[in-house]
Coordinates of C-alpha atoms in Angstrom, one line a residue:
A3 CA -35.3 46.8 -12.0
F4 CA -32.4 44.3 -11.6
H5 CA -30.0 46.4 -10.6
T6 CA -31.7 46.7 -7.0
A7 CA -31.5 43.0 -6.6
F8 CA -28.3 42.6 -5.2
A9 CA -25.2 44.6 -3.6
A10 CA -23.0 42.7 -6.2
F11 CA -22.8 40.4 -8.9
P12 CA -19.6 38.9 -9.2
W13 CA -18.7 36.4 -12.3
E14 CA -15.9 34.3 -12.4
V15 CA -14.8 31.9 -15.3
L16 CA -14.9 28.4 -14.2
D17 CA -13.2 26.6 -16.7
V18 CA -11.2 27.6 -20.2
Y19 CA -11.6 24.6 -22.8
S20 CA -9.3 26.2 -25.8
G21 CA -6.6 28.7 -26.1
P22 CA -5.7 32.0 -28.1
P23 CA -6.9 32.7 -30.3
K24 CA -10.2 32.2 -29.7
V25 CA -11.0 30.4 -26.0
A26 CA -13.7 29.1 -24.8
F27 CA -15.0 29.3 -21.3
T28 CA -17.8 27.9 -18.8
W29 CA -18.7 31.2 -16.7
R30 CA -20.9 31.6 -13.9
H31 CA -22.8 34.9 -12.1
W32 CA -23.9 34.7 -8.8
G33 CA -25.1 36.9 -6.1
T34 CA -27.3 37.0 -2.5
F35 CA -31.0 38.6 -3.7
T36 CA -31.0 40.7 -0.7
G37 CA -33.0 43.3 -2.8
T38 CA -35.8 44.0 -5.0
Y39 CA -36.6 43.0 -8.2
E40 CA -40.3 43.5 -10.1
G41 CA -42.4 43.6 -6.5
N42 CA -40.6 40.8 -5.0
Q43 CA -38.3 40.9 -1.6
G44 CA -35.3 38.5 -1.6
Q45 CA -34.7 36.3 1.2
G46 CA -30.8 36.7 1.0
E47 CA -30.6 33.6 -1.2
L48 CA -27.5 32.4 -3.2
V49 CA -29.1 33.5 -7.2
E50 CA -26.6 31.6 -9.5
M51 CA -26.4 31.8 -13.4
F52 CA -24.4 29.7 -15.8
G53 CA -23.2 29.6 -19.3
F54 CA -20.9 29.3 -21.8
G55 CA -18.5 31.9 -23.7
T56 CA -15.8 32.6 -26.8
A57 CA -12.9 35.6 -26.4
V58 CA -11.2 36.3 -29.0
V59 CA -7.9 37.9 -28.0
N60 CA -5.5 39.2 -30.5
D61 CA -1.2 38.3 -29.9
K62 CA -0.9 40.4 -27.3
L63 CA -4.6 38.8 -25.5
Q64 CA -6.2 42.0 -25.5
L65 CA -10.1 41.3 -25.6
Q66 CA -11.3 42.2 -29.6
D67 CA -14.5 39.9 -29.1
V68 CA -16.8 38.3 -27.0
E69 CA -20.1 35.8 -27.1
I70 CA -21.9 35.5 -24.3
F71 CA -24.4 32.4 -24.5
Y72 CA -26.5 31.7 -21.3
N73 CA -30.3 30.5 -20.1
A74 CA -31.6 33.4 -17.6
E75 CA -35.5 31.8 -17.9
E76 CA -34.7 29.8 -14.7
F77 CA -32.6 32.7 -12.7
I78 CA -35.2 35.3 -14.2
N79 CA -38.0 33.3 -12.5
V80 CA -36.4 32.8 -8.8
L81 CA -36.0 37.2 -8.7
R82 CA -39.5 37.2 -9.5
G83 CA -41.0 34.2 -6.9
K84 CA -41.9 31.6 -9.6
A85 CA -39.1 29.2 -8.7
K86 CA -37.0 28.2 -6.0
V87 CA -33.0 28.4 -6.0
E88 CA -32.7 24.7 -5.6
D89 CA -35.0 24.3 -8.1
V90 CA -32.5 25.7 -10.9
N91 CA -29.2 24.9 -12.7
A92 CA -30.4 21.5 -11.9
N93 CA -28.1 19.8 -14.7
W94 CA -25.2 21.8 -14.4
K95 CA -22.3 20.8 -14.5
S96 CA -17.9 21.9 -14.1
T97 CA -15.0 20.4 -15.3
G98 CA -12.8 22.6 -12.6
G99 CA -10.6 23.2 -14.7
C100 CA -8.5 23.9 -17.9
P101 CA -8.0 20.2 -19.9
F102 CA -4.4 22.1 -21.6
A103 CA -3.0 22.2 -18.4
A104 CA -2.1 18.3 -18.1
A105 CA 0.5 19.3 -21.3
S106 CA 2.1 20.9 -19.2
A107 CA 5.9 20.7 -17.5
A108 CA 7.0 19.5 -13.7
V109 CA 3.5 18.5 -12.7
S110 CA 2.2 18.8 -9.5
G111 CA -0.4 16.7 -7.1
N112 CA -3.6 18.2 -9.4
G113 CA -2.1 17.3 -12.6
E114 CA -1.1 21.1 -13.2
S115 CA 1.7 22.4 -13.4
K116 CA 3.3 25.3 -10.7
E117 CA 3.5 27.7 -14.2
T118 CA -0.2 26.5 -14.7
K119 CA -1.4 27.1 -11.5
K120 CA 0.4 30.9 -11.3
K121 CA -1.8 31.5 -14.6
R122 CA -5.4 29.9 -13.9
K123 CA -7.2 32.1 -11.4
R124 CA -10.4 32.9 -11.6
F125 CA -11.4 36.5 -12.7
L126 CA -13.8 37.9 -10.5
F127 CA -15.6 41.8 -11.6
F128 CA -18.1 43.3 -9.3

């Protein structure tokens, strides 16, 4: 079972590409593979899975709908011992932030306003 492979399996939003009401974003899931999966014992390697999603929110920013897209095959193959961690996610690229940050006033050193920096945090779920 999948839940025996990791002690924790956090999830975070990486980049946000559109504002409400339909928010498009990239994300990653990761964990240290110290447990077992289908009889394969992890060796403490960091295993990551990346994907894309959309979330629809109402005017109070309450979540109404979520769609998550990803290809789990490479990730599962690492857990099964059929692929090495360094061989997966080779083509994944993150732009490193929200493209709407530049539109904010009072720009700081990296192109984000102080207000945007406060609002843009990575969300971790354990």
